[in-house]
Coordinates of C-alpha atoms in Angstrom, one line a residue:
X1 CA -13.7 0.1 -29.6
X2 CA -10.5 -1.0 -28.4
X3 CA -9.5 -0.9 -25.0
X4 CA -6.4 0.2 -23.6
X5 CA -4.3 -2.1 -21.6
X6 CA -3.8 -0.6 -18.6
X7 CA -2.0 -3.0 -15.1
X8 CA -4.7 -3.4 -12.5
X9 CA -3.7 -3.9 -9.0
X10 CA -7.2 -5.6 -7.5
X11 CA -6.9 -5.8 -3.2
X12 CA -9.1 -8.4 -1.9
X13 CA -10.0 -8.3 2.1
X14 CA -10.3 -11.0 4.5
X15 CA -14.3 -10.8 4.6
X16 CA -14.5 -11.2 0.5
X17 CA -12.6 -14.2 0.1
X18 CA -14.2 -16.6 4.0
X19 CA -17.1 -18.0 5.2
X20 CA -18.5 -16.7 8.3
X21 CA -17.3 -20.2 9.4
X22 CA -13.4 -18.8 8.2
X23 CA -12.8 -21.2 6.1
X24 CA -12.5 -19.7 2.2
X25 CA -15.5 -19.2 0.6
X26 CA -14.7 -21.1 -3.2
X27 CA -16.8 -19.6 -4.8
X28 CA -16.1 -15.9 -4.6
X29 CA -12.0 -17.7 -5.4
X30 CA -13.3 -18.8 -8.4
X31 CA -15.5 -15.9 -9.4
X32 CA -12.3 -12.8 -8.7
X33 CA -10.4 -15.6 -10.8
X34 CA -12.5 -15.2 -13.7
X35 CA -12.8 -11.3 -13.7
X36 CA -8.7 -11.2 -13.8
X37 CA -9.7 -13.6 -16.5
X38 CA -12.0 -11.7 -18.6
X39 CA -9.5 -8.5 -17.8
X40 CA -6.7 -10.3 -19.3
X41 CA -8.4 -11.5 -22.1
X42 CA -9.2 -7.2 -23.0
X43 CA -5.0 -6.6 -22.6
X44 CA -5.6 -5.4 -19.4
X45 CA -1.8 -7.3 -16.2
X46 CA -3.2 -7.8 -13.9
X47 CA -1.9 -7.9 -10.4
X48 CA -4.2 -9.7 -7.0
X49 CA -2.9 -9.2 -3.1
X50 CA -4.8 -11.4 -1.6
X51 CA -5.8 -11.4 2.1
X52 CA -7.3 -14.7 3.8
X53 CA -3.9 -17.1 4.2
X54 CA -4.3 -17.3 8.5
X55 CA -8.2 -16.9 7.8
X56 CA -7.7 -20.5 5.8
X57 CA -5.8 -22.1 8.3
X58 CA -7.8 -21.3 11.2
X59 CA -10.4 -24.6 10.5
X60 CA -7.8 -26.9 9.4
X61 CA -5.7 -26.2 12.4
X62 CA -6.3 -26.7 16.5
X63 CA -3.6 -24.0 18.1
X64 CA -2.8 -24.9 21.9
X65 CA -4.0 -21.7 24.0
X66 CA 0.4 -22.0 25.2
X67 CA 0.7 -20.2 22.0
X68 CA 0.7 -16.3 22.2
X69 CA -0.6 -14.0 19.4
X70 CA 1.6 -13.9 17.3
X71 CA 2.5 -17.3 17.1
X72 CA -0.9 -18.2 16.6
X73 CA -1.1 -15.8 13.7
X74 CA 2.2 -17.3 12.3
X75 CA 0.6 -21.1 11.8
X76 CA -2.5 -20.1 10.9
X77 CA -0.7 -17.8 8.5
X78 CA 1.4 -20.8 6.7
X79 CA -1.2 -23.5 6.8
X80 CA -3.7 -21.5 5.4
X81 CA -1.6 -19.7 2.7
X82 CA -1.0 -23.8 0.8
X83 CA -5.0 -24.0 1.8
X84 CA -5.5 -21.1 -0.5
X85 CA -2.7 -21.1 -2.9
X86 CA -3.9 -24.0 -4.0
X87 CA -7.2 -23.1 -3.9
X88 CA -6.1 -19.8 -6.4
X89 CA -3.8 -22.1 -8.6
X90 CA -7.4 -24.7 -9.4
X91 CA -9.1 -22.8 -10.8
X92 CA -6.3 -20.3 -12.7
X93 CA -5.3 -23.8 -14.7
X94 CA -9.3 -23.5 -15.5
X95 CA -8.6 -20.5 -17.9
X96 CA -5.5 -21.5 -18.9
X97 CA -3.7 -19.3 -16.5
X98 CA -0.9 -19.2 -13.8
X99 CA -0.6 -17.1 -11.4
X100 CA 2.5 -17.2 -9.0
X101 CA 3.0 -16.2 -5.2
X102 CA 5.3 -12.7 -3.6
X103 CA 5.5 -12.9 0.2
X104 CA 6.3 -9.8 1.2
X105 CA 7.3 -8.1 4.5
X106 CA 7.7 -4.3 5.3
X107 CA 11.1 -4.7 6.4
X108 CA 11.6 -4.9 1.9
X109 CA 9.8 -1.7 1.2
X110 CA 13.6 0.1 3.2
X111 CA 15.7 -0.5 1.0
X112 CA 15.9 0.8 -2.3
X113 CA 17.6 -2.8 -3.4
X114 CA 14.9 -4.8 -1.6
X115 CA 12.2 -2.3 -3.1
X116 CA 13.8 -2.9 -6.9
X117 CA 14.4 -6.4 -6.3
X118 CA 9.8 -6.9 -5.7
X119 CA 9.4 -4.5 -8.7
X120 CA 11.7 -6.7 -10.9
X121 CA 10.0 -9.8 -10.1
X122 CA 6.8 -8.1 -9.9
X123 CA 7.6 -7.0 -14.2
X124 CA 9.1 -10.4 -15.0
X125 CA 6.0 -12.0 -14.0
X126 CA 3.7 -9.8 -15.7
X127 CA 6.1 -10.0 -19.5
X128 CA 5.8 -14.0 -18.4
X129 CA 1.8 -13.5 -18.7
X130 CA 1.8 -14.9 -15.1
X131 CA -0.6 -12.8 -12.2
X132 CA 1.6 -12.8 -8.5
X133 CA -1.1 -13.0 -6.3
X134 CA 1.2 -11.0 -3.5
X135 CA 0.3 -11.5 0.8
X136 CA 2.2 -10.1 3.8
X137 CA 4.3 -12.3 5.1
X138 CA 2.8 -13.5 7.9
X139 CA 4.5 -16.5 8.8
X140 CA 8.0 -14.8 10.3
X141 CA 6.8 -10.4 10.2
X142 CA 6.4 -9.8 14.2
X143 CA 3.0 -7.1 15.2
X144 CA 5.6 -4.4 15.4
X145 CA 7.2 -4.6 11.1
X146 CA 3.9 -6.2 10.2
X147 CA 2.0 -3.9 7.8
X148 CA -1.6 -2.2 9.3
X149 CA -3.4 -4.0 7.0
X150 CA -3.7 -6.0 3.1
X151 CA -4.4 -1.9 2.6
X152 CA -1.6 -0.4 3.3
X153 CA 0.5 -3.3 1.4
X154 CA -1.8 -2.7 -2.1
X155 CA -0.8 0.8 -2.0
X156 CA 2.1 0.8 -1.7
X157 CA 3.0 -2.8 -4.4
X158 CA 0.5 0.3 -6.8
X159 CA 2.6 2.9 -6.4
X160 CA 5.7 0.9 -6.8
X161 CA 4.9 -0.5 -10.1
X162 CA 3.1 2.4 -11.3
X163 CA -0.2 0.8 -11.6
X164 CA -3.0 2.3 -13.3
X165 CA -5.9 1.3 -11.0
X166 CA -6.2 0.3 -7.5
X167 CA -9.5 -1.9 -6.7
X168 CA -10.0 -2.3 -3.2
X169 CA -12.7 -4.6 -2.5
X170 CA -14.5 -5.3 0.7
X171 CA -17.7 -6.1 1.9
X172 CA -19.7 -2.5 2.1
X173 CA -20.2 -0.6 -1.4
X174 CA -17.5 2.6 -0.3
X175 CA -17.3 5.3 1.6
X176 CA -20.5 7.2 2.7
X177 CA -21.4 10.2 4.0
X178 CA -22.0 8.6 7.2
X179 CA -22.1 4.8 8.8
X180 CA -23.8 2.8 6.9
X181 CA -26.4 1.6 8.6
X182 CA -27.6 5.1 9.2
X183 CA -30.4 6.4 7.2
X184 CA -29.3 9.4 5.9
X185 CA -26.2 8.4 5.0
X186 CA -24.9 8.0 0.8
X187 CA -22.8 6.3 -0.7
X188 CA -19.9 8.9 -2.8
X189 CA -18.8 7.8 -5.7
X190 CA -17.1 10.8 -6.6
X191 CA -14.2 11.7 -3.4
X192 CA -13.4 14.8 -2.7
X193 CA -11.4 14.9 0.5
X194 CA -12.0 18.4 1.1
X195 CA -15.4 18.1 1.1
X196 CA -15.8 14.9 4.0
X197 CA -15.3 14.9 7.3
X198 CA -13.5 11.3 7.3
X199 CA -13.9 11.1 11.0
X200 CA -17.0 11.3 11.1
X201 CA -18.5 9.4 8.3
X202 CA -16.1 6.4 9.0
X203 CA -16.6 3.1 11.5
X204 CA -13.1 2.6 12.9
X205 CA -14.8 -0.4 13.7
X206 CA -12.0 -3.8 11.1
X207 CA -13.9 -6.9 10.4
X208 CA -14.1 -9.8 11.8
X209 CA -10.6 -11.5 9.9
X210 CA -9.3 -8.8 8.8
X211 CA -7.1 -6.4 10.0
X212 CA -7.8 -2.9 8.4
X213 CA -11.1 -1.1 9.0
X214 CA -12.3 1.8 6.0
X215 CA -10.9 4.6 7.3
X216 CA -7.6 2.9 6.9
X217 CA -8.8 2.3 3.3
X218 CA -10.0 5.3 2.2
X219 CA -6.4 7.0 3.9
X220 CA -4.7 4.4 1.6
X221 CA -6.3 6.0 -1.2
X222 CA -6.0 9.5 -0.9
X223 CA -2.4 8.7 -0.6
X224 CA -1.7 6.5 -3.6
X225 CA -3.8 8.8 -6.0
X226 CA -1.8 11.3 -5.2
X227 CA 0.7 9.6 -6.3
X228 CA -0.1 9.0 -9.4
X229 CA -3.3 5.7 -9.3
X230 CA -6.7 5.7 -9.8
X231 CA -8.4 4.2 -7.3
X232 CA -11.8 3.0 -6.3
X233 CA -13.0 1.7 -3.3
X234 CA -16.0 -1.5 -3.5
X235 CA -17.8 -4.3 -2.6
X236 CA -15.9 -7.7 -3.5
X237 CA -19.1 -9.6 -2.9
X238 CA -21.3 -7.5 -5.9
X239 CA -20.4 -10.2 -9.4
X240 CA -18.4 -8.6 -11.8
X241 CA -17.7 -6.2 -9.7
X242 CA -14.2 -4.7 -10.7
X243 CA -15.9 -4.2 -14.3
X244 CA -18.3 -1.6 -12.9
X245 CA -15.7 -0.1 -10.8
X246 CA -13.4 0.5 -13.5
X247 CA -16.9 1.9 -15.5
X248 CA -17.4 4.5 -12.8
X249 CA -20.5 2.7 -12.2
X250 CA -20.5 2.0 -8.3
X251 CA -18.2 2.4 -5.9
X252 CA -16.2 5.3 -4.3
X253 CA -13.7 6.8 -7.4
X254 CA -10.2 8.8 -6.1
X255 CA -9.3 10.3 -9.2
X256 CA -5.4 9.7 -10.0
X257 CA -3.1 13.6 -8.7
X258 CA -1.7 13.7 -12.4
X259 CA 1.7 13.1 -10.4
X260 CA 2.9 10.4 -13.2
X261 CA 5.9 12.5 -13.9
X262 CA 7.1 12.2 -9.8
X263 CA 10.3 9.9 -10.4
X264 CA 10.2 6.6 -9.2
X265 CA 12.2 7.9 -6.5
X266 CA 10.3 10.1 -4.7
X267 CA 7.3 7.6 -5.1
X268 CA 9.2 5.5 -2.8
X269 CA 10.3 7.9 -0.5
X270 CA 6.9 8.6 0.2
X271 CA 6.3 5.7 1.1
X272 CA 8.9 5.0 3.8
X273 CA 8.1 6.7 6.3
X274 CA 7.3 4.3 8.5
X275 CA 10.9 2.7 8.1
X276 CA 12.2 6.2 8.6
X277 CA 15.7 5.3 10.8
X278 CA 16.4 8.8 11.9
X279 CA 15.4 12.0 12.7
X280 CA 17.0 15.7 12.5
X281 CA 15.1 19.0 13.4
X282 CA 15.4 22.1 10.6
X283 CA 15.4 25.2 11.6
X284 CA 12.7 28.0 10.3
X285 CA 14.9 29.1 7.1
X286 CA 15.8 25.4 6.2
X287 CA 11.9 25.1 5.9
X288 CA 10.8 27.7 4.4
X289 CA 13.8 26.9 1.3
X290 CA 11.9 23.2 1.5
X291 CA 9.1 24.5 1.3
X292 CA 9.9 27.2 -1.8
X293 CA 9.0 26.0 -5.9
X294 CA 12.5 26.0 -5.9
X295 CA 14.8 22.4 -5.8
X296 CA 16.5 22.8 -2.8
X297 CA 18.3 20.3 -0.7
X298 CA 18.0 19.8 3.0
X299 CA 22.1 21.1 3.9
X300 CA 23.5 20.5 7.8
X301 CA 23.0 24.7 8.0
X302 CA 20.0 24.1 8.8
X303 CA 19.7 21.3 10.8
X304 CA 18.9 22.1 14.5
X305 CA 19.0 18.4 16.2
X306 CA 19.8 15.0 14.7
X307 CA 18.4 11.8 15.8
X308 CA 18.9 8.1 15.3
X309 CA 22.2 6.3 14.7
X310 CA 20.8 6.2 10.8
X311 CA 23.4 5.3 7.4
X312 CA 24.0 6.3 4.5
X313 CA 21.2 5.4 2.0
X314 CA 18.4 5.3 4.7
X315 CA 15.5 7.0 5.2
X316 CA 15.1 10.0 8.0
X317 CA 12.5 12.3 8.6
X318 CA 12.8 15.8 8.5
X319 CA 10.4 17.9 11.1
X320 CA 10.3 21.2 11.7
X321 CA 11.0 23.4 14.6
X322 CA 7.3 23.0 15.8
X323 CA 7.6 19.4 15.6
X324 CA 6.1 18.4 13.1
X325 CA 6.9 15.9 9.8
X326 CA 8.0 18.1 6.7
X327 CA 8.4 15.0 4.4
X328 CA 11.4 12.2 4.0
X329 CA 14.5 11.3 2.2
X330 CA 17.3 8.9 1.4
X331 CA 20.5 10.1 3.9
X332 CA 23.3 10.9 1.9
X333 CA 25.6 10.4 4.8
X334 CA 25.1 8.4 8.5
X335 CA 24.7 10.0 11.7
X336 CA 28.3 10.1 12.6
X337 CA 28.8 12.4 10.1
X338 CA 25.1 14.1 10.0
X339 CA 26.5 15.4 13.8
X340 CA 29.8 16.9 12.2
X341 CA 28.4 18.8 9.6
X342 CA 25.7 19.9 11.7
X343 CA 25.2 23.6 11.4
X344 CA 27.9 24.2 8.9
X345 CA 28.4 25.9 5.8
X346 CA 29.8 24.6 2.3
X347 CA 29.6 21.0 3.7
X348 CA 27.2 18.3 1.3
X349 CA 23.4 17.6 1.8
X350 CA 22.7 15.8 3.5
X351 CA 19.2 15.2 2.2
X352 CA 19.8 16.1 -2.0
X353 CA 16.6 17.0 -3.7
X354 CA 16.5 14.0 -6.0
X355 CA 16.2 11.8 -2.9
X356 CA 14.0 14.3 -1.2
X357 CA 10.4 14.1 -0.8
X358 CA 7.7 17.0 0.6
X359 CA 4.2 15.5 2.5

């Protein structure tokens, strides 16, 4: 049977990769690499987003109490990243495969230029049959500039490289109808967010070594599926879990919403809300125009208020008169010029339709 080649991104959580002590689970990492090797042998392209660097650094470092929380995380990540990558490199070598390290910060997604540089780097690695192993650069990231967790990072990367499948591996079997410890809780195999009350079904408790909880995973999955990527959440401690998830035999599946025709630029803007450098409040007429079926740009005449000192090319948030976010866009010019054109007819669009996304 011929297997259709896919681009598969696998996100591996800290609790999958580490022992209870915080040390790397070498057998688990080795088995994950075995699964990657099997997928590559079938002709698939594979990208890993791997947690575990901070946890891997814990057994190797004695931290002085004088260090603040951010500094402690930086030290652990700096030491642990080497240990983690050495393990990956050794296990990939056992399969005569090459892996690489790609460290990313949240700021890397904030401009189109950086975004394209990352995309080109990852695509070049895949063309060379190299498996990129991506992680947030915790060594230089600070609290306000960090991703929510690697679930958010994996979603951004999956959208960026236009992956076919995103597999989110945690230490639970997927999304349940209630807290998994309750006797009436059932595993949701096919997720339909119109039928599921996420707030009551999902615990917001975070894992011991990770930053994110299951609610973050579910929200990431919903968002990325809407951008045209199939998403599965499953238990990374289960043997051969990747094949089971790809065959829809286990886990919770979020079906892609067939948005492959959405331009790469619009996908970038959709994922760039947290990088917004300013806000514009629009009137009712402009709001209705943006929500219509026609391809309308955001014109200055419909702008009621401008906030922030954004520049040309920055992402800005669009807000309606009720204070609700409408969408995001790439500014065609800066805030200074926008103030001059505000509420005036026959002025160039602040956000062109091609660089505008509506929530």
